[in-house]
mmCIF file of C-alpha atoms in Angstrom:
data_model
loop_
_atom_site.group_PDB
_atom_site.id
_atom_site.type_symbol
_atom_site.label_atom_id
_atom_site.label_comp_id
_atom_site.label_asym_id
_atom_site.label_seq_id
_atom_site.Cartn_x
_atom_site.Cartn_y
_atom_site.Cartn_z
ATOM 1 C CA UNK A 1401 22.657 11.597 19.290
ATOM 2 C CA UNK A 1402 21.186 12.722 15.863
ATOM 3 C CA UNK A 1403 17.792 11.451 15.685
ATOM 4 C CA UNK A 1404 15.666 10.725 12.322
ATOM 5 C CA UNK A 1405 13.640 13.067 10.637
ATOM 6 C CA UNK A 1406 9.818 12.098 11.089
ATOM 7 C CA UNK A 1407 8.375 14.132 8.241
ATOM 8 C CA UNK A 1408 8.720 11.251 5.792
ATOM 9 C CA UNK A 1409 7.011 8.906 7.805
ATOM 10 C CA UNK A 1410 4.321 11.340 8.393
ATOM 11 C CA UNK A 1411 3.790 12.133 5.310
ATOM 12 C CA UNK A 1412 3.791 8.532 3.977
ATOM 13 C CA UNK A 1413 1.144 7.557 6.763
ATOM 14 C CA UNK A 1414 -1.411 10.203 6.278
ATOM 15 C CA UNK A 1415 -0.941 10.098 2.301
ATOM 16 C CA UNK A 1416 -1.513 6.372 3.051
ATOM 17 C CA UNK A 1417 -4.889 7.106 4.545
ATOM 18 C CA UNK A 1418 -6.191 10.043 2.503
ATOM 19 C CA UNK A 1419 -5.514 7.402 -0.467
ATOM 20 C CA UNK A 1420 -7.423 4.414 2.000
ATOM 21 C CA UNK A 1421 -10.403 7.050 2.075
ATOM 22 C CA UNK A 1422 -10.185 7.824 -2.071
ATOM 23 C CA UNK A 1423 -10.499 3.914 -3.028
ATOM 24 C CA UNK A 1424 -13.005 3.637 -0.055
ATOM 25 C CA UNK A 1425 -15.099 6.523 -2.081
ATOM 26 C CA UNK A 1426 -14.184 5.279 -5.390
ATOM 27 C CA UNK A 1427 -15.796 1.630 -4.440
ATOM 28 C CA UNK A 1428 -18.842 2.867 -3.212
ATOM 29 C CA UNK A 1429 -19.458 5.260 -6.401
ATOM 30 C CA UNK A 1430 -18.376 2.012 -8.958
ATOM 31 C CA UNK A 1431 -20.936 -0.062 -6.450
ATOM 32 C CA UNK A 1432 -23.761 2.509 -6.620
ATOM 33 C CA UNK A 1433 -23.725 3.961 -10.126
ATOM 34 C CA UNK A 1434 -22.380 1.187 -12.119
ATOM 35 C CA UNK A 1435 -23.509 2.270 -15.480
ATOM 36 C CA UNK A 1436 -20.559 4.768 -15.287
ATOM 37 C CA UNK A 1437 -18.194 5.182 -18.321
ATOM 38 C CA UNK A 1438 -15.355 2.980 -19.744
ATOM 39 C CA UNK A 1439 -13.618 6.525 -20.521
ATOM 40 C CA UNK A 1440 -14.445 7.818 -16.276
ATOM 41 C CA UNK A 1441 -13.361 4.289 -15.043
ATOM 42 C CA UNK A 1442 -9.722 4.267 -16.172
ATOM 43 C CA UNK A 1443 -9.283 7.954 -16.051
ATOM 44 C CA UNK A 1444 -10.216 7.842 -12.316
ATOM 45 C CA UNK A 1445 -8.514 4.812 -11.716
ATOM 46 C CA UNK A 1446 -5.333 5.412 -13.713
ATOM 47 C CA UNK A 1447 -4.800 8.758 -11.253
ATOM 48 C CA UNK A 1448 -5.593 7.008 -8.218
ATOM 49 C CA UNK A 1449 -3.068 4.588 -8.903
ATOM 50 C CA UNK A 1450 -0.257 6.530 -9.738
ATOM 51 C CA UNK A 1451 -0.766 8.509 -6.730
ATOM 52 C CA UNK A 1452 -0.939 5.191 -4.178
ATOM 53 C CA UNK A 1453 2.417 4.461 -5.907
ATOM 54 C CA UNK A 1454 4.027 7.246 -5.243
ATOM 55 C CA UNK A 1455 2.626 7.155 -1.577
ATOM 56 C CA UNK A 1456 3.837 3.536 -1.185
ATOM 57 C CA UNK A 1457 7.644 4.346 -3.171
ATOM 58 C CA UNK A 1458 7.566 6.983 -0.001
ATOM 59 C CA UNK A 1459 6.535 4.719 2.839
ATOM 60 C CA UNK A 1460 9.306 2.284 1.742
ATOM 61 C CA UNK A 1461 12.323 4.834 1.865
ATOM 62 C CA UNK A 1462 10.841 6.697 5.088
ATOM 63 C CA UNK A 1463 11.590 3.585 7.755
ATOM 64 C CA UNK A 1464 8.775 3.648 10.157
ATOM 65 C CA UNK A 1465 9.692 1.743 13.674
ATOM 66 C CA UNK A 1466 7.855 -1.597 12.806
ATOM 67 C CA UNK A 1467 8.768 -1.322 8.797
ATOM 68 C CA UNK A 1468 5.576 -3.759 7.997
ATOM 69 C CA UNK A 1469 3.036 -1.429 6.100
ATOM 70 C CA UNK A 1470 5.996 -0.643 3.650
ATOM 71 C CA UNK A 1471 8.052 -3.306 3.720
ATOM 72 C CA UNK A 1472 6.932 -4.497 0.074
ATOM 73 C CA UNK A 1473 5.733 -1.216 -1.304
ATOM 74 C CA UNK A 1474 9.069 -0.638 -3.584
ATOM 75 C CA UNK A 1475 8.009 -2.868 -6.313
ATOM 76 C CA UNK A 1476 4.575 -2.836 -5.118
ATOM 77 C CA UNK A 1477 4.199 1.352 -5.677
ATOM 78 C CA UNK A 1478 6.456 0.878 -9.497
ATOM 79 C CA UNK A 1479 3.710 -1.355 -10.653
ATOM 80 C CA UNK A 1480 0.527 0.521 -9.391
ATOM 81 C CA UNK A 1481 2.252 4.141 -11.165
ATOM 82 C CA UNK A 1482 3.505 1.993 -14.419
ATOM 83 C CA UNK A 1483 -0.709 0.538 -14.482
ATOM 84 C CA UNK A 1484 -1.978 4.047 -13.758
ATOM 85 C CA UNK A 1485 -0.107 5.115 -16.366
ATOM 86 C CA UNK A 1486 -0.715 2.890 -19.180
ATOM 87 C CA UNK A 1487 -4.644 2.891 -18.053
ATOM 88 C CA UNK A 1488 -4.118 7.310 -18.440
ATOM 89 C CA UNK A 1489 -3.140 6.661 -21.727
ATOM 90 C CA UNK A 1490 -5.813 4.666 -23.232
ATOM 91 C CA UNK A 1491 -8.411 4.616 -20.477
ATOM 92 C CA UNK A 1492 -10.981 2.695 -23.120
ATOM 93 C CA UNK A 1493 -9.521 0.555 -24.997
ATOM 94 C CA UNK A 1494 -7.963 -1.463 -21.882
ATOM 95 C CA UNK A 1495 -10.616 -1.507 -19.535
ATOM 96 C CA UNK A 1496 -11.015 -5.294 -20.106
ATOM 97 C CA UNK A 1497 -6.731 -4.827 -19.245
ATOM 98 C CA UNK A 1498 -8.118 -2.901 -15.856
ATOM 99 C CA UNK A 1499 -9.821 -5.657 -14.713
ATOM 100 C CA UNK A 1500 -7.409 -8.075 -15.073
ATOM 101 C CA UNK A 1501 -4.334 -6.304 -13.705
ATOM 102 C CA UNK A 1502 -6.422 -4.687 -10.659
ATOM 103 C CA UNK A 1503 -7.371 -8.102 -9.903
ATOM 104 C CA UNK A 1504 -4.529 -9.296 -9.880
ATOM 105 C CA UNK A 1505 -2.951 -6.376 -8.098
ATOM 106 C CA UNK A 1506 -5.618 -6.632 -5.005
ATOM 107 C CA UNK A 1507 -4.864 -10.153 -4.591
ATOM 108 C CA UNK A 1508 -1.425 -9.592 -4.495
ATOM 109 C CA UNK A 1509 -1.920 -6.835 -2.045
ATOM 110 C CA UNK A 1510 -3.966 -8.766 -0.322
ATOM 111 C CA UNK A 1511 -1.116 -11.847 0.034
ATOM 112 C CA UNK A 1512 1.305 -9.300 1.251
ATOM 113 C CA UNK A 1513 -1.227 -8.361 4.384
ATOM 114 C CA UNK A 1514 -1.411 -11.638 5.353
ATOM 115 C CA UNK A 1515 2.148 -11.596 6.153
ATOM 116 C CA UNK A 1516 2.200 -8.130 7.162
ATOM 117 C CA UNK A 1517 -0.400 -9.536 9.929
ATOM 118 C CA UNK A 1518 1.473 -12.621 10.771
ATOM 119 C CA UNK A 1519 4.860 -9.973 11.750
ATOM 120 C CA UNK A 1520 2.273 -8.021 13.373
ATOM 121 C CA UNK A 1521 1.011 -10.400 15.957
ATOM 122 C CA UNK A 1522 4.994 -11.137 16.419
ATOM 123 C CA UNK A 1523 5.212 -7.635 16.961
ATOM 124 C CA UNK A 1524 2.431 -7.947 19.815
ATOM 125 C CA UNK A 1525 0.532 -5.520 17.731
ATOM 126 C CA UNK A 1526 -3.365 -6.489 18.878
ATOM 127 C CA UNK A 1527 -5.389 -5.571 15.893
ATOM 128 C CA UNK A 1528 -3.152 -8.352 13.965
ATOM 129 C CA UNK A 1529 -6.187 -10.514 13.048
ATOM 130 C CA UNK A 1530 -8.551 -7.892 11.575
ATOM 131 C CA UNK A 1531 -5.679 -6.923 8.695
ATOM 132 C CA UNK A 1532 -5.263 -11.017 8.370
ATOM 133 C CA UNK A 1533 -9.456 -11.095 8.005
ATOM 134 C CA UNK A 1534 -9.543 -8.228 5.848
ATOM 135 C CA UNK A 1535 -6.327 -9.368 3.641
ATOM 136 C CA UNK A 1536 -7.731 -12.858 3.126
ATOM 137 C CA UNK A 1537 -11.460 -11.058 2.084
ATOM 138 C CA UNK A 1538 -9.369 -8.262 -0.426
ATOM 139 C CA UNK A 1539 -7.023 -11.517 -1.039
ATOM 140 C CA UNK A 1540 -11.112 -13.329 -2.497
ATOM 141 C CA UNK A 1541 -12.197 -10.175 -3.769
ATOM 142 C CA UNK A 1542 -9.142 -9.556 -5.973
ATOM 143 C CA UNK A 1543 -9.401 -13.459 -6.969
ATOM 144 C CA UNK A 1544 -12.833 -12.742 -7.961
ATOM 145 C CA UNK A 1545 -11.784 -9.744 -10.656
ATOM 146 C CA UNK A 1546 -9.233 -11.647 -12.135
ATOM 147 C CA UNK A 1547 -11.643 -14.514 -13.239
ATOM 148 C CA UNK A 1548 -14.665 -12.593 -13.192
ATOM 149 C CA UNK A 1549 -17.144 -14.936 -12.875
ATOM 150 C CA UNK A 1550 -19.765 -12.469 -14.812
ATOM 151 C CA UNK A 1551 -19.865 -10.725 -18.253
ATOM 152 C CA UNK A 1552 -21.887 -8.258 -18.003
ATOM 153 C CA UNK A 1553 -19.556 -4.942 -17.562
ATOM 154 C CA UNK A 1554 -22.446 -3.312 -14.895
ATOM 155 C CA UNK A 1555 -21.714 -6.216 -12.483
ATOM 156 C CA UNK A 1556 -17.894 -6.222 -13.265
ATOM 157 C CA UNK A 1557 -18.250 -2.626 -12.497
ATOM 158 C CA UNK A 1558 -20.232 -3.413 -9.071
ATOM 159 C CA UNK A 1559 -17.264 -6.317 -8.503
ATOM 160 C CA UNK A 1560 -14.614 -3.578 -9.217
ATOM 161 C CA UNK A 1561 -16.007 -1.136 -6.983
ATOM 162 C CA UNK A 1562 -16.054 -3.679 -4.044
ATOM 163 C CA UNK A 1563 -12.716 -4.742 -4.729
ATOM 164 C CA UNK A 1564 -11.416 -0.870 -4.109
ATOM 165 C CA UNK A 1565 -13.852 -0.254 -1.272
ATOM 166 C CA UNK A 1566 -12.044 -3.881 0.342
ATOM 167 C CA UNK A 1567 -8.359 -2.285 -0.653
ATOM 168 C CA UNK A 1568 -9.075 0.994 0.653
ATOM 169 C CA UNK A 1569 -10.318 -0.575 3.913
ATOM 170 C CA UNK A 1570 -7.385 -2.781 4.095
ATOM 171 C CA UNK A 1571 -4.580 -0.530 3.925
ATOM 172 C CA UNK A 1572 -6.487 1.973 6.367
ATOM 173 C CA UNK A 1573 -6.122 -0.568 9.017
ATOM 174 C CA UNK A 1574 -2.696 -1.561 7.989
ATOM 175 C CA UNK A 1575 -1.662 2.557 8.118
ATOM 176 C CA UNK A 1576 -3.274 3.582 11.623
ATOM 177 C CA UNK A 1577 -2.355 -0.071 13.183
ATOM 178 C CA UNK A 1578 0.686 -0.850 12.097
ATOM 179 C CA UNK A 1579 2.827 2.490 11.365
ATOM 180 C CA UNK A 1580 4.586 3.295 14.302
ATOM 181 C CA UNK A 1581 6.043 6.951 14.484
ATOM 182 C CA UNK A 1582 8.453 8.304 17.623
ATOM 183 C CA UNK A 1583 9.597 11.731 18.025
ATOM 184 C CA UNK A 1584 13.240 9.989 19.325
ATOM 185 C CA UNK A 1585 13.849 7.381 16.554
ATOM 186 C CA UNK A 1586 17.647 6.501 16.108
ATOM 187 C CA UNK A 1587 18.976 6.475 13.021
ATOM 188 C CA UNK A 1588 20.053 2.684 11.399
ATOM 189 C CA UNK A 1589 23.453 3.563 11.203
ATOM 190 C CA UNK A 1590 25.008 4.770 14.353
ATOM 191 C CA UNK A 1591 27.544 7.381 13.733
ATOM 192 C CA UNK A 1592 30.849 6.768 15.620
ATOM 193 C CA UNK A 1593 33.502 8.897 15.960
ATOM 194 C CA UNK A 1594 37.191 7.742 15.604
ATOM 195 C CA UNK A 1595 40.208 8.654 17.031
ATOM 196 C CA UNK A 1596 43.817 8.132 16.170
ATOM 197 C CA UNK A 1597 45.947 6.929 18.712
ATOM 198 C CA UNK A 1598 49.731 7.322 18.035
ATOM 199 C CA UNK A 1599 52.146 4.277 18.955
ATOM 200 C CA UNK A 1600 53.974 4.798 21.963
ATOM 201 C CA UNK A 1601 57.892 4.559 21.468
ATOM 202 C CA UNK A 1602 58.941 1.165 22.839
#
């Protein structure tokens, strides 16, 4: 029997974690230098979200074993490239915009794990509980930058950088825990062939 082609699922994984690493770096740069630009902020921020969009659009259609990383990543990945965008094309004046829809992106995100973790213990997956401990601290974080319980823009900045360090984190444990891959994986639809058979004369 035919079995499914892997290189989607491969790719989706380890674009998953190069882009876990990227916020990871990202939110320790925003955390340690947090006088950093308005103009540097969105540019690097609108890029790395259209790029974790198109990562997640192909996690959804490659159909790892489990399905839970990607499960919600079709809408999920249209959003994040549809924000990077927007944030590309005025990276200034909608950094107060940034905030906002980050935050309320990473707590979104951060939802999603939680159910991604409950399937996972289901699953008998045994690393369930550290994505539901990190979801529920990205799930606070992200809460955090929506209300942003400071004005000054250098500890916004600080907030926003822990809020991507948290993400990146996150969905580095979700990719390497929870994305299974086999050489052998079936196809969903099993192809069966048919054969006419004639009546017999009565």
């Amino acid at each position: 029997m035919k079995t499914r082609c892997t290189i989607p699922m491969w790719a989706a994984k380890t674009g998953y974690i190069i882009m876990s690493l990227v916020f990871c770096t990202a939110g320790v740069v925003f955390m340690a230098k947090p006088d950093l630009s308005a103009s540097l902020i969105g540019r690097v921020l609108g890029v790395a979200m259209i790029l974790f969009g198109a990562v997640k659009l192909v996690g959804y259609f490659s159909r790892d074993l489990y399905r839970l990383a990607f499960q919600y990543d079709l809408g999920f990945g249209l959003l994040l490239i549809a924000l990077g965008v927007l944030v590309l094309i005025r990276p200034t004046q909608v950094l107060d915009f940034i905030f906002t829809a980050l935050g309320v992106a990473v707590l979104t995100d951060g939802l999603y794990k939680v159910q991604i973790a409950v399937d996972a213990r289901r699953f008998g997956i045994s690393t369930w509980w550290l994505t539901l401990a990190l979801a529920i601290a990205v799930g606070a974080v992200g809460l955090a930058l929506v209300f942003r319980p400071w004005d000054s823009a250098r500890l916004l900045t600080i907030l926003l950088g822990a809020a991507l360090l948290a993400e990146g984190v996150l969905n580095l444990c979700v990719a390497v825990s929870t994305v299974k891959i086999i050489n052998h994986q079936q196809p969903d639809v099993i192809e069966v062939t048919s054969y006419e058979v004639e009546d017999e004369p009565l």
